[in-house]
XYZ file of C-alpha atoms in Angstrom:
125
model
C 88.290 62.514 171.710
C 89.838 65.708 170.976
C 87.622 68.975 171.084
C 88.386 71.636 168.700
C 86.280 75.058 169.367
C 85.816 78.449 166.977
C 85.435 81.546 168.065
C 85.629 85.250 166.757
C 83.126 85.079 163.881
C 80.911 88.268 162.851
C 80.055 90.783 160.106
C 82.598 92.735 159.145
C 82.952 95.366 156.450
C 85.433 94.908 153.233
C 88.653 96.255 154.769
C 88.426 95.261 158.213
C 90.187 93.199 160.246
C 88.906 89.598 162.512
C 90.875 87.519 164.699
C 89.681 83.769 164.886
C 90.286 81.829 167.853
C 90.550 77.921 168.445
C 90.740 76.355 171.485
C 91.572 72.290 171.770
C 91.079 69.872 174.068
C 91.855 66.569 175.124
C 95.532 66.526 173.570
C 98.533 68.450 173.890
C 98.247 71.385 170.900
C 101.820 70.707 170.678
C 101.484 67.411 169.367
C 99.234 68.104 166.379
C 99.319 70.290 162.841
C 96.993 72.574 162.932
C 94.945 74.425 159.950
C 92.054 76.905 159.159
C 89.432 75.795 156.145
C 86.859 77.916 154.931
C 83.610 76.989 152.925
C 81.627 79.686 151.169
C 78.005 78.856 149.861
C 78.103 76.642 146.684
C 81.994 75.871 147.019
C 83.965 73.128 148.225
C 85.674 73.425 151.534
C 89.468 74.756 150.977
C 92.436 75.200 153.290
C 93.263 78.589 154.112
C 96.361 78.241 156.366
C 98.407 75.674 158.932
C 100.633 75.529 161.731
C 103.169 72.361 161.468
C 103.344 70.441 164.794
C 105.840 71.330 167.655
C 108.660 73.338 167.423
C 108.680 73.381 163.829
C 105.975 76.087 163.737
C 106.099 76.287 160.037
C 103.126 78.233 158.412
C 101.327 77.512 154.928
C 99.117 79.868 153.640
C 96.644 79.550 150.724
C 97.578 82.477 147.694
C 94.093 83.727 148.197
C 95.073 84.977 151.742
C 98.969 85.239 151.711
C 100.020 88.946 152.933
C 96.589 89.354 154.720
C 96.241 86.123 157.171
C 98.209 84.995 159.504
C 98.287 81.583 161.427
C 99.806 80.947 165.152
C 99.472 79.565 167.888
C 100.210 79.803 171.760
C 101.102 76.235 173.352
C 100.216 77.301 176.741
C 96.881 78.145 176.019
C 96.069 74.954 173.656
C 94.722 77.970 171.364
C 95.287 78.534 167.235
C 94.528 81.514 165.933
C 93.829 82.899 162.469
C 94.043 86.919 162.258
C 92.876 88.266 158.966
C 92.829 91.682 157.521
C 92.350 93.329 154.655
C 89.140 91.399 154.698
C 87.196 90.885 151.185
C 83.467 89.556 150.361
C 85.236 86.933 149.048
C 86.512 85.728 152.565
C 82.904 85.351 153.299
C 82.563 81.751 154.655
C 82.567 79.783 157.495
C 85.803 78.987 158.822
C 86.787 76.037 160.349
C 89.752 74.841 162.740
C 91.333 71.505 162.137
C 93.709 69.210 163.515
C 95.767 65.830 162.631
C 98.447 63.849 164.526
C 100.558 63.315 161.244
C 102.020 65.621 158.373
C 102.218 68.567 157.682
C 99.673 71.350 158.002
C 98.591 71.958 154.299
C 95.694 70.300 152.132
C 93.716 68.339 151.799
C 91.287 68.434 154.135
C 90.842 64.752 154.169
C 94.162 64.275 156.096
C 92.436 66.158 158.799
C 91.496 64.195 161.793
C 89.520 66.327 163.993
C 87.192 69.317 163.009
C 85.112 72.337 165.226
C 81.630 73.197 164.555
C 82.854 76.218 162.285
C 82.241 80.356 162.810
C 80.543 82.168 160.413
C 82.661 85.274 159.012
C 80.982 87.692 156.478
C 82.447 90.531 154.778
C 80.106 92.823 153.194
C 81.187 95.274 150.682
């Protein structure tokens, strides 16, 4: 079973910056797309960027977030990581890191295979 956990959550203030961290277990990073989702209260979970799978490294990033997010990750450490900035109280959600074996790391979030508990992020204005 692979293990997917967040980390990095908090309360921020509109403008500041966050760094998200994932950490996986029980596979090879390597061998899996990667992706952040977020779900803010009353809304439908929605991807907010991936990572393609090995060397490909491509990124995807939802409009919402383009210029102001950034996706990567670091191999050696089995860790993804989301750094936002520019945060707004519309980023306020909880984020969530995902994984699947196949395709590439964009929507939907059913093609997602493996999920962490989530981290709360608020951004208050």
């Amino acid at each position: 079973q692979v293990q997917l956990v967040e980390s990095g959550g908090g309360l921020v203030q509109a403008g500041d910056s966050l760094s998200l961290s994932c950490v996986v277990s029980g596979r090879t990073l390597e061998n899996y797309s990667m992706a952040w989702f977020r779900q803010a209260p009353g809304k439908d979970r929605e991807f907010v960027a991936g990572i393609n799978w090995r060397s490909i490294s491509t990124t995807n990033y939802a409009n919402s977030v383009k210029g102001r997010f950034t996706i990567s990750r670091d191999n050696a450490k089995n860790t993804v990581y989301l750094q936002m900035n520019s945060l707004k109280a519309d980023d306020t959600a909880v984020y969530y890191c995902a994984a699947k074996a196949w395709g590439s790391a964009s929507g939907p979030s059913s093609s997602y295979q493996y999920w962490g508990q989530g981290t709360q992020v608020t951004v208050s204005s």
